[in-house]
Amino acid sequence: MNEPREHRLKRLSMRSMRRGIKEMDIILSRYAELRLDGFDDAMLDRYDALLSENDQDLYQWVSGQRPPPDNLRDMISDISEVAFQR
């Protein structure tokens, strides 16, 4: 897809906010706000793929209830750090 970066960032931000369960809306919209601008195209691709995961699975991975798949481990760890900062 030859999507302009600005459009892609807006699309990913919207997908982060409209998840299905409120907890993931909050967690991912905060993460997107803090991180997406700094991502290169490869990281945006990874985040886009992550957004296709089931919310229940994502929540369990981010909250530490279940270990994430190896290919998502570093991004889930970063999301968890952002989500649970005090």
Tab-separated table of N, CA, C and O in Angstrom:
chain	number	residue	atom	x	y	z
A	1	MET	N	0.854	-1.175	0.000
A	1	MET	CA	0.000	0.000	0.000
A	1	MET	C	0.899	1.236	0.000
A	1	MET	O	1.862	1.314	0.748
A	2	ASN	N	0.576	2.183	-0.842
A	2	ASN	CA	1.350	3.406	-0.937
A	2	ASN	C	0.590	4.532	-0.237
A	2	ASN	O	0.188	5.504	-0.850
A	3	GLU	N	0.442	4.390	1.054
A	3	GLU	CA	-0.321	5.329	1.868
A	3	GLU	C	0.614	6.410	2.410
A	3	GLU	O	1.664	6.088	2.971
A	4	PRO	N	0.249	7.677	2.264
A	4	PRO	CA	1.090	8.730	2.845
A	4	PRO	C	1.252	8.527	4.362
A	4	PRO	O	0.327	8.081	5.038
A	5	ARG	N	2.435	8.833	4.863
A	5	ARG	CA	2.730	8.609	6.288
A	5	ARG	C	1.698	9.272	7.199
A	5	ARG	O	1.241	8.665	8.160
A	6	GLU	N	1.331	10.503	6.898
A	6	GLU	CA	0.368	11.216	7.746
A	6	GLU	C	-0.959	10.464	7.825
A	6	GLU	O	-1.540	10.325	8.903
A	7	HIS	N	-1.434	9.937	6.705
A	7	HIS	CA	-2.684	9.177	6.686
A	7	HIS	C	-2.537	7.870	7.465
A	7	HIS	O	-3.451	7.460	8.182
A	8	ARG	N	-1.381	7.240	7.288
A	8	ARG	CA	-1.141	5.975	7.984
A	8	ARG	C	-1.138	6.184	9.497
A	8	ARG	O	-1.727	5.390	10.246
A	9	LEU	N	-0.491	7.232	9.960
A	9	LEU	CA	-0.461	7.517	11.395
A	9	LEU	C	-1.865	7.774	11.930
A	9	LEU	O	-2.227	7.279	13.007
A	10	LYS	N	-2.663	8.514	11.191
A	10	LYS	CA	-4.047	8.777	11.621
A	10	LYS	C	-4.862	7.496	11.657
A	10	LYS	O	-5.626	7.255	12.591
A	11	ARG	N	-4.689	6.656	10.630
A	11	ARG	CA	-5.436	5.393	10.572
A	11	ARG	C	-5.055	4.489	11.744
A	11	ARG	O	-5.925	3.930	12.426
A	12	LEU	N	-3.771	4.363	12.006
A	12	LEU	CA	-3.328	3.518	13.109
A	12	LEU	C	-3.773	4.089	14.456
A	12	LEU	O	-4.139	3.331	15.361
A	13	SER	N	-3.775	5.392	14.585
A	13	SER	CA	-4.271	6.015	15.824
A	13	SER	C	-5.744	5.710	16.029
A	13	SER	O	-6.170	5.361	17.140
A	14	MET	N	-6.518	5.806	14.972
A	14	MET	CA	-7.956	5.513	15.073
A	14	MET	C	-8.189	4.040	15.414
A	14	MET	O	-9.044	3.725	16.241
A	15	ARG	N	-7.445	3.158	14.789
A	15	ARG	CA	-7.580	1.723	15.096
A	15	ARG	C	-7.172	1.438	16.537
A	15	ARG	O	-7.679	0.509	17.151
A	16	SER	N	-6.263	2.222	17.075
A	16	SER	CA	-5.827	2.047	18.459
A	16	SER	C	-6.924	2.465	19.436
A	16	SER	O	-7.039	1.890	20.518
A	17	MET	N	-7.706	3.454	19.052
A	17	MET	CA	-8.753	3.992	19.925
A	17	MET	C	-10.049	3.209	19.880
A	17	MET	O	-10.817	3.241	20.828
A	18	ARG	N	-10.312	2.531	18.807
A	18	ARG	CA	-11.598	1.854	18.616
A	18	ARG	C	-11.384	0.350	18.539
A	18	ARG	O	-11.473	-0.249	17.480
A	19	ARG	N	-11.112	-0.240	19.674
A	19	ARG	CA	-10.724	-1.637	19.733
A	19	ARG	C	-11.897	-2.582	19.940
A	19	ARG	O	-12.027	-3.557	19.250
A	20	GLY	N	-12.679	-2.343	20.932
A	20	GLY	CA	-13.745	-3.277	21.268
A	20	GLY	C	-13.883	-3.420	22.767
A	20	GLY	O	-14.980	-3.512	23.284
A	21	ILE	N	-12.755	-3.451	23.472
A	21	ILE	CA	-12.832	-3.411	24.930
A	21	ILE	C	-12.140	-2.128	25.394
A	21	ILE	O	-11.109	-1.736	24.868
A	22	LYS	N	-12.777	-1.489	26.339
A	22	LYS	CA	-12.355	-0.157	26.780
A	22	LYS	C	-10.908	-0.124	27.263
A	22	LYS	O	-10.174	0.832	26.991
A	23	GLU	N	-10.495	-1.167	27.978
A	23	GLU	CA	-9.121	-1.193	28.487
A	23	GLU	C	-8.107	-1.090	27.351
A	23	GLU	O	-7.127	-0.359	27.465
A	24	MET	N	-8.347	-1.816	26.277
A	24	MET	CA	-7.407	-1.770	25.159
A	24	MET	C	-7.520	-0.451	24.402
A	24	MET	O	-6.521	0.036	23.874
A	25	ASP	N	-8.702	0.136	24.342
A	25	ASP	CA	-8.840	1.478	23.765
A	25	ASP	C	-7.901	2.448	24.478
A	25	ASP	O	-7.158	3.194	23.844
A	26	ILE	N	-7.936	2.414	25.790
A	26	ILE	CA	-7.136	3.336	26.604
A	26	ILE	C	-5.651	3.038	26.454
A	26	ILE	O	-4.835	3.931	26.201
A	27	ILE	N	-5.289	1.771	26.601
A	27	ILE	CA	-3.876	1.370	26.541
A	27	ILE	C	-3.275	1.690	25.177
A	27	ILE	O	-2.208	2.309	25.081
A	28	LEU	N	-3.940	1.274	24.118
A	28	LEU	CA	-3.354	1.446	22.786
A	28	LEU	C	-3.441	2.875	22.274
A	28	LEU	O	-2.551	3.313	21.540
A	29	SER	N	-4.468	3.624	22.664
A	29	SER	CA	-4.514	5.018	22.215
A	29	SER	C	-3.402	5.821	22.879
A	29	SER	O	-2.762	6.656	22.235
A	30	ARG	N	-3.123	5.538	24.140
A	30	ARG	CA	-2.000	6.208	24.826
A	30	ARG	C	-0.676	5.818	24.169
A	30	ARG	O	0.180	6.668	23.918
A	31	TYR	N	-0.516	4.547	23.892
A	31	TYR	CA	0.709	4.063	23.261
A	31	TYR	C	0.902	4.723	21.895
A	31	TYR	O	1.988	5.209	21.580
A	32	ALA	N	-0.156	4.743	21.097
A	32	ALA	CA	-0.073	5.343	19.764
A	32	ALA	C	0.300	6.814	19.854
A	32	ALA	O	1.148	7.295	19.096
A	33	GLU	N	-0.297	7.508	20.802
A	33	GLU	CA	-0.012	8.934	20.976
A	33	GLU	C	1.460	9.176	21.309
A	33	GLU	O	2.072	10.120	20.816
A	34	LEU	N	2.028	8.305	22.117
A	34	LEU	CA	3.407	8.487	22.562
A	34	LEU	C	4.460	7.936	21.616
A	34	LEU	O	5.600	8.396	21.618
A	35	ARG	N	4.115	6.926	20.805
A	35	ARG	CA	5.145	6.214	20.065
A	35	ARG	C	5.082	6.303	18.541
A	35	ARG	O	6.118	6.234	17.881
A	36	LEU	N	3.899	6.390	17.963
A	36	LEU	CA	3.789	6.221	16.512
A	36	LEU	C	4.630	7.197	15.705
A	36	LEU	O	5.235	6.802	14.707
A	37	ASP	N	4.689	8.445	16.108
A	37	ASP	CA	5.478	9.433	15.346
A	37	ASP	C	6.940	9.032	15.222
A	37	ASP	O	7.590	9.360	14.236
A	38	GLY	N	7.460	8.320	16.201
A	38	GLY	CA	8.863	7.930	16.182
A	38	GLY	C	9.143	6.620	15.465
A	38	GLY	O	10.300	6.236	15.311
A	39	PHE	N	8.109	5.925	15.035
A	39	PHE	CA	8.292	4.633	14.363
A	39	PHE	C	8.687	4.811	12.909
A	39	PHE	O	8.143	5.673	12.216
A	40	ASP	N	9.614	3.967	12.451
A	40	ASP	CA	9.913	3.916	11.025
A	40	ASP	C	8.870	3.020	10.350
A	40	ASP	O	7.977	2.483	11.017
A	41	ASP	N	8.978	2.862	9.041
A	41	ASP	CA	7.974	2.090	8.303
A	41	ASP	C	7.885	0.645	8.776
A	41	ASP	O	6.791	0.085	8.876
A	42	ALA	N	9.007	0.034	9.083
A	42	ALA	CA	8.999	-1.365	9.540
A	42	ALA	C	8.271	-1.500	10.874
A	42	ALA	O	7.485	-2.439	11.071
A	43	MET	N	8.494	-0.556	11.777
A	43	MET	CA	7.797	-0.600	13.073
A	43	MET	C	6.303	-0.322	12.897
A	43	MET	O	5.480	-0.922	13.587
A	44	LEU	N	5.966	0.574	11.994
A	44	LEU	CA	4.548	0.817	11.716
A	44	LEU	C	3.889	-0.442	11.157
A	44	LEU	O	2.754	-0.750	11.513
A	45	ASP	N	4.612	-1.175	10.316
A	45	ASP	CA	4.088	-2.441	9.799
A	45	ASP	C	3.830	-3.421	10.942
A	45	ASP	O	2.797	-4.095	10.978
A	46	ARG	N	4.762	-3.508	11.862
A	46	ARG	CA	4.607	-4.421	13.004
A	46	ARG	C	3.431	-4.007	13.876
A	46	ARG	O	2.659	-4.851	14.329
A	47	TYR	N	3.299	-2.711	14.122
A	47	TYR	CA	2.186	-2.233	14.943
A	47	TYR	C	0.856	-2.473	14.236
A	47	TYR	O	-0.115	-2.893	14.867
A	48	ASP	N	0.818	-2.247	12.946
A	48	ASP	CA	-0.386	-2.500	12.156
A	48	ASP	C	-0.799	-3.969	12.284
A	48	ASP	O	-1.973	-4.286	12.495
A	49	ALA	N	0.157	-4.864	12.197
A	49	ALA	CA	-0.126	-6.299	12.339
A	49	ALA	C	-0.611	-6.617	13.754
A	49	ALA	O	-1.553	-7.399	13.935
A	50	LEU	N	0.005	-5.995	14.754
A	50	LEU	CA	-0.411	-6.216	16.133
A	50	LEU	C	-1.872	-5.822	16.337
A	50	LEU	O	-2.605	-6.488	17.066
A	51	LEU	N	-2.311	-4.756	15.673
A	51	LEU	CA	-3.693	-4.296	15.816
A	51	LEU	C	-4.705	-5.292	15.266
A	51	LEU	O	-5.895	-5.176	15.554
A	52	SER	N	-4.247	-6.276	14.518
A	52	SER	CA	-5.146	-7.316	14.014
A	52	SER	C	-5.350	-8.445	15.021
A	52	SER	O	-6.192	-9.309	14.810
A	53	GLU	N	-4.599	-8.419	16.095
A	53	GLU	CA	-4.743	-9.447	17.132
A	53	GLU	C	-6.033	-9.222	17.922
A	53	GLU	O	-6.530	-8.104	18.032
A	54	ASN	N	-6.523	-10.289	18.500
A	54	ASN	CA	-7.732	-10.260	19.323
A	54	ASN	C	-7.491	-9.440	20.591
A	54	ASN	O	-6.452	-9.585	21.239
A	55	ASP	N	-8.462	-8.604	20.959
A	55	ASP	CA	-8.325	-7.749	22.145
A	55	ASP	C	-8.109	-8.542	23.429
A	55	ASP	O	-7.340	-8.128	24.294
A	56	GLN	N	-8.805	-9.644	23.586
A	56	GLN	CA	-8.644	-10.448	24.802
A	56	GLN	C	-7.210	-10.957	24.921
A	56	GLN	O	-6.624	-10.921	26.000
A	57	ASP	N	-6.660	-11.427	23.812
A	57	ASP	CA	-5.265	-11.885	23.817
A	57	ASP	C	-4.329	-10.727	24.118
A	57	ASP	O	-3.428	-10.845	24.960
A	58	LEU	N	-4.527	-9.612	23.417
A	58	LEU	CA	-3.669	-8.441	23.641
A	58	LEU	C	-3.689	-8.021	25.108
A	58	LEU	O	-2.641	-7.750	25.691
A	59	TYR	N	-4.866	-7.966	25.706
A	59	TYR	CA	-4.963	-7.534	27.097
A	59	TYR	C	-4.216	-8.500	28.021
A	59	TYR	O	-3.487	-8.064	28.925
A	60	GLN	N	-4.372	-9.786	27.782
A	60	GLN	CA	-3.674	-10.757	28.626
A	60	GLN	C	-2.161	-10.660	28.457
A	60	GLN	O	-1.418	-10.806	29.425
A	61	TRP	N	-1.696	-10.394	27.252
A	61	TRP	CA	-0.260	-10.237	27.027
A	61	TRP	C	0.263	-8.970	27.686
A	61	TRP	O	1.274	-8.993	28.379
A	62	VAL	N	-0.440	-7.856	27.456
A	62	VAL	CA	0.009	-6.560	27.985
A	62	VAL	C	-0.019	-6.545	29.507
A	62	VAL	O	0.874	-5.991	30.149
A	63	SER	N	-1.019	-7.187	30.095
A	63	SER	CA	-1.155	-7.186	31.556
A	63	SER	C	-0.308	-8.262	32.227
A	63	SER	O	-0.267	-8.345	33.457
A	64	GLY	N	0.354	-9.109	31.436
A	64	GLY	CA	1.223	-10.131	31.999
A	64	GLY	C	0.506	-11.400	32.429
A	64	GLY	O	1.105	-12.266	33.057
A	65	GLN	N	-0.773	-11.531	32.097
A	65	GLN	CA	-1.517	-12.736	32.458
A	65	GLN	C	-1.077	-13.952	31.643
A	65	GLN	O	-1.170	-15.075	32.121
A	66	ARG	N	-0.631	-13.695	30.421
A	66	ARG	CA	-0.126	-14.747	29.536
A	66	ARG	C	1.070	-14.195	28.778
A	66	ARG	O	1.099	-13.001	28.460
A	67	PRO	N	2.042	-15.036	28.453
A	67	PRO	CA	3.189	-14.549	27.673
A	67	PRO	C	2.791	-14.291	26.218
A	67	PRO	O	2.003	-15.061	25.648
A	68	PRO	N	3.314	-13.229	25.639
A	68	PRO	CA	3.006	-12.937	24.233
A	68	PRO	C	3.790	-13.864	23.309
A	68	PRO	O	4.795	-14.453	23.718
A	69	PRO	N	3.366	-13.970	22.060
A	69	PRO	CA	4.162	-14.716	21.082
A	69	PRO	C	5.536	-14.065	20.927
A	69	PRO	O	5.687	-12.853	21.118
A	70	ASP	N	6.515	-14.867	20.595
A	70	ASP	CA	7.889	-14.360	20.473
A	70	ASP	C	8.000	-13.169	19.529
A	70	ASP	O	8.725	-12.217	19.822
A	71	ASN	N	7.290	-13.215	18.400
A	71	ASN	CA	7.411	-12.140	17.416
A	71	ASN	C	6.819	-10.813	17.891
A	71	ASN	O	7.086	-9.769	17.300
A	72	LEU	N	6.025	-10.833	18.957
A	72	LEU	CA	5.418	-9.604	19.487
A	72	LEU	C	5.992	-9.203	20.846
A	72	LEU	O	5.631	-8.152	21.376
A	73	ARG	N	6.870	-10.019	21.384
A	73	ARG	CA	7.328	-9.833	22.771
A	73	ARG	C	7.889	-8.434	23.042
A	73	ARG	O	7.524	-7.787	24.024
A	74	ASP	N	8.765	-7.924	22.164
A	74	ASP	CA	9.372	-6.614	22.438
A	74	ASP	C	8.356	-5.479	22.361
A	74	ASP	O	8.358	-4.577	23.190
A	75	MET	N	7.440	-5.543	21.398
A	75	MET	CA	6.441	-4.482	21.280
A	75	MET	C	5.434	-4.559	22.434
A	75	MET	O	5.056	-3.529	22.997
A	76	ILE	N	5.022	-5.758	22.804
A	76	ILE	CA	4.100	-5.915	23.937
A	76	ILE	C	4.764	-5.404	25.213
A	76	ILE	O	4.119	-4.734	26.030
A	77	SER	N	6.037	-5.676	25.385
A	77	SER	CA	6.763	-5.183	26.552
A	77	SER	C	6.763	-3.652	26.588
A	77	SER	O	6.542	-3.041	27.634
A	78	ASP	N	6.986	-3.027	25.434
A	78	ASP	CA	6.977	-1.565	25.358
A	78	ASP	C	5.573	-1.012	25.653
A	78	ASP	O	5.429	-0.035	26.375
A	79	ILE	N	4.559	-1.661	25.103
A	79	ILE	CA	3.176	-1.234	25.381
A	79	ILE	C	2.884	-1.341	26.868
A	79	ILE	O	2.275	-0.436	27.455
A	80	SER	N	3.310	-2.431	27.495
A	80	SER	CA	3.090	-2.616	28.931
A	80	SER	C	3.761	-1.522	29.746
A	80	SER	O	3.177	-0.996	30.697
A	81	GLU	N	4.992	-1.184	29.365
A	81	GLU	CA	5.708	-0.122	30.087
A	81	GLU	C	4.954	1.200	29.989
A	81	GLU	O	4.823	1.912	30.983
A	82	VAL	N	4.462	1.524	28.811
A	82	VAL	CA	3.714	2.771	28.620
A	82	VAL	C	2.403	2.712	29.407
A	82	VAL	O	2.015	3.655	30.077
A	83	ALA	N	1.729	1.577	29.324
A	83	ALA	CA	0.396	1.453	29.938
A	83	ALA	C	0.437	1.527	31.461
A	83	ALA	O	-0.479	2.076	32.069
A	84	PHE	N	1.483	0.974	32.045
A	84	PHE	CA	1.493	0.846	33.497
A	84	PHE	C	2.541	1.724	34.170
A	84	PHE	O	2.941	1.457	35.297
A	85	GLN	N	2.929	2.818	33.486
A	85	GLN	CA	3.815	3.799	34.108
A	85	GLN	C	3.078	4.449	35.266
A	85	GLN	O	1.894	4.666	35.209
A	86	ARG	N	3.820	4.778	36.254
A	86	ARG	CA	3.204	5.449	37.406
A	86	ARG	C	3.778	6.824	37.581
A	86	ARG	O	4.784	7.178	37.240
